[in-house]
CSV table of C-alpha atoms in Angstrom, one decimal:
chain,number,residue,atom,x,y,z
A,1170,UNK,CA,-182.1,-98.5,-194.1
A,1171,UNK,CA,-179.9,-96.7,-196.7
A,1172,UNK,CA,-177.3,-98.1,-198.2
A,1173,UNK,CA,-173.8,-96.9,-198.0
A,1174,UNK,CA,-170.8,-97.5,-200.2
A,1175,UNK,CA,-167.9,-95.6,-198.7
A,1176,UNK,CA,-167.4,-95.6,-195.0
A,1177,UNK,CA,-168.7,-92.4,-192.9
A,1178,UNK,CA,-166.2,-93.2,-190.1
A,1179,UNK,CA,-162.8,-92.3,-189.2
A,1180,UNK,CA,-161.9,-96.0,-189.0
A,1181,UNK,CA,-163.6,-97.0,-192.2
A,1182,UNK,CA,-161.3,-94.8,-194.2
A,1183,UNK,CA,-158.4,-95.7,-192.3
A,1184,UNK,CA,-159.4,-99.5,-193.5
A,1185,UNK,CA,-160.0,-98.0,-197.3
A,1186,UNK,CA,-156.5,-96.8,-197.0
A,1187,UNK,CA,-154.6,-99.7,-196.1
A,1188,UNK,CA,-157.0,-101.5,-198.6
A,1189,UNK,CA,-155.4,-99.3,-201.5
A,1190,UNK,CA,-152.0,-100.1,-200.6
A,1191,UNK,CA,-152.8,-103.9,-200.6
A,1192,UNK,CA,-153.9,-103.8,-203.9
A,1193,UNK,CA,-151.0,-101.0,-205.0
A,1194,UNK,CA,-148.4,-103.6,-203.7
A,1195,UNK,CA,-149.7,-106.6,-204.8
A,1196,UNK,CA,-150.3,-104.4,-208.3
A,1197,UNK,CA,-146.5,-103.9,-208.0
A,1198,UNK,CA,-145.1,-107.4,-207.1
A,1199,UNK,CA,-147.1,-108.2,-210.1
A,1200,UNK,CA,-145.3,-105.6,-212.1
A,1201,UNK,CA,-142.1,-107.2,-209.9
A,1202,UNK,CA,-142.4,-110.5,-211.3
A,1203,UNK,CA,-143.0,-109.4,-215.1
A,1204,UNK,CA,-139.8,-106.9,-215.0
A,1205,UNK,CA,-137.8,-109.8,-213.6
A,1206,UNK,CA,-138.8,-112.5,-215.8
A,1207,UNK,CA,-139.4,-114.8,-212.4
A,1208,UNK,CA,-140.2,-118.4,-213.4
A,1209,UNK,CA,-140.6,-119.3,-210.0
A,1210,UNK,CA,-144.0,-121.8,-208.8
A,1211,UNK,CA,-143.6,-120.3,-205.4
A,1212,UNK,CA,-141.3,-117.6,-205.3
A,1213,UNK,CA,-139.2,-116.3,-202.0
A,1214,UNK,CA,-136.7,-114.1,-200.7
A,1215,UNK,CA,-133.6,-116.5,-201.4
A,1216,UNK,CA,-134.6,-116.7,-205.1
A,1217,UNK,CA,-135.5,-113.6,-206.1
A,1218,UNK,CA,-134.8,-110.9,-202.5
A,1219,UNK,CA,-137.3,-107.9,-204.4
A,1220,UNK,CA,-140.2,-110.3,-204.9
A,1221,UNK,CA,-140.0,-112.4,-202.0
A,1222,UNK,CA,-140.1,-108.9,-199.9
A,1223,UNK,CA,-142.9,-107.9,-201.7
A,1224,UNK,CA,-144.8,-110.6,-201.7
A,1225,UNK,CA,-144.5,-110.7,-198.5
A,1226,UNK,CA,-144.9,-107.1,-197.8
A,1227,UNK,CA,-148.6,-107.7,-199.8
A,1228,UNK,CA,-149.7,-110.1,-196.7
A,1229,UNK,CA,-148.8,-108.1,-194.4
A,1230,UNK,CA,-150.9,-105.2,-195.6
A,1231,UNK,CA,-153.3,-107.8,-195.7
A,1232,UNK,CA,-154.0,-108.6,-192.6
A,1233,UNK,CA,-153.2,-104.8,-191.6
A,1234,UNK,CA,-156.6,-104.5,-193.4
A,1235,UNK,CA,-158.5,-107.5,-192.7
A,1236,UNK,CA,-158.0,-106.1,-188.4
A,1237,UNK,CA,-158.9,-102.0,-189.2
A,1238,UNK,CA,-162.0,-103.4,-191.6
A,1239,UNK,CA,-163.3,-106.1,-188.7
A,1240,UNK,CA,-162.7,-103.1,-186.1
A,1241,UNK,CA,-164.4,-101.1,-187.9
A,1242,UNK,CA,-167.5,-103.0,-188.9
A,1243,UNK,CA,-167.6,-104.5,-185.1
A,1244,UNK,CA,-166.7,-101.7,-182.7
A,1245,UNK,CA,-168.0,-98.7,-185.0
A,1246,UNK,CA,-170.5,-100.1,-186.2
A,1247,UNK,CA,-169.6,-98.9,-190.2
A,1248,UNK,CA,-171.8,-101.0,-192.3
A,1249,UNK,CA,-170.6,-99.4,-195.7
A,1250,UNK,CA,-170.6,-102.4,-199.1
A,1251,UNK,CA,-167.0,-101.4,-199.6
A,1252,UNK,CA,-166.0,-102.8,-195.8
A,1253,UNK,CA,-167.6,-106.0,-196.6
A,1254,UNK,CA,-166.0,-106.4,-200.0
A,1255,UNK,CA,-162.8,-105.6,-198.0
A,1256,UNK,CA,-163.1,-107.8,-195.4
A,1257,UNK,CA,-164.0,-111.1,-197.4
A,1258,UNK,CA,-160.8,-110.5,-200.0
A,1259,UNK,CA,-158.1,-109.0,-197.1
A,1260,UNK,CA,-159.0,-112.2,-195.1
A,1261,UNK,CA,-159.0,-114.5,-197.7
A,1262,UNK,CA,-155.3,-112.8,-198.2
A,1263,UNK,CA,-154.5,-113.0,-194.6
A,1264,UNK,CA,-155.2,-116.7,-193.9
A,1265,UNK,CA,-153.3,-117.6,-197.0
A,1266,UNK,CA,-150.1,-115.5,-195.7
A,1267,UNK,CA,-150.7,-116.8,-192.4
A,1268,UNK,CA,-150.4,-120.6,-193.8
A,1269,UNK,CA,-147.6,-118.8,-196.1
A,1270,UNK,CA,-145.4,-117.5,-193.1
A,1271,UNK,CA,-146.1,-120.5,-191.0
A,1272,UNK,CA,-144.9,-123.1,-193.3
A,1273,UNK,CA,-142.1,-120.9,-194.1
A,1274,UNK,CA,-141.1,-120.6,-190.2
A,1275,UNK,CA,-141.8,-124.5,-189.6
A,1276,UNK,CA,-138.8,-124.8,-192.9
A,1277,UNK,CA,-136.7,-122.4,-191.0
A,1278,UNK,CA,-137.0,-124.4,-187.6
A,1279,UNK,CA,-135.7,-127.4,-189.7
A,1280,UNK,CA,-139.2,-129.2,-189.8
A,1281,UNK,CA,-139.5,-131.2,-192.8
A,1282,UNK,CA,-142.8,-132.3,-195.0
């Protein structure tokens, strides 16, 4: 079996893609948070609008890339390094904005921890 390290599919690239704007956005709500001089532990749209947006905007992209890199590695059968490398950071990204977004909606309901 050879090994690949790009994708040779359509849907494998598409999954590169959105993987390179995940990293570009989280690259620039970095560079966000620097510019801004945010002191923030947890930052969030009511302290800081920019950040929060793109922080958010960073999970979101995230699990955008976690589904095209599991659809492509389970229905097209892409079996590229790169896709696995993907996979294992966008979903660690995606569960942690998943907890992120649902704590933040539990806040919003009025639930209390």
């Amino acid at each position: 079996m050879k090994l690949k390290i790009i994708p040779k599919t359509l849907q494998g690239r598409r999954a590169l893609f959105f993987s390179f704007l995940f990293v570009t956005s989280g690259g620039a709500s970095t560079l966000v948070s620097s510019i801004t001089d945010n002191k923030i532990e947890y930052p969030n749209p009511l302290n800081s609008p920019l950040l929060g947006t793109m922080i958010y905007l960073t999970f979101i992209l995230a699990f955008i890339t976690f589904f095209h890199t599991a659809k492509a590695l389970l229905k097209y059968k892409d079996r590229a390094v790169l896709l696995y490398l993907i996979a294992v950071i966008s979903g660690w990204f995606s569960f942690t904005g998943l907890i992120l977004f649902g704590s933040l909606i539990l806040i919003i309901l009025g639930f209390t921890f």
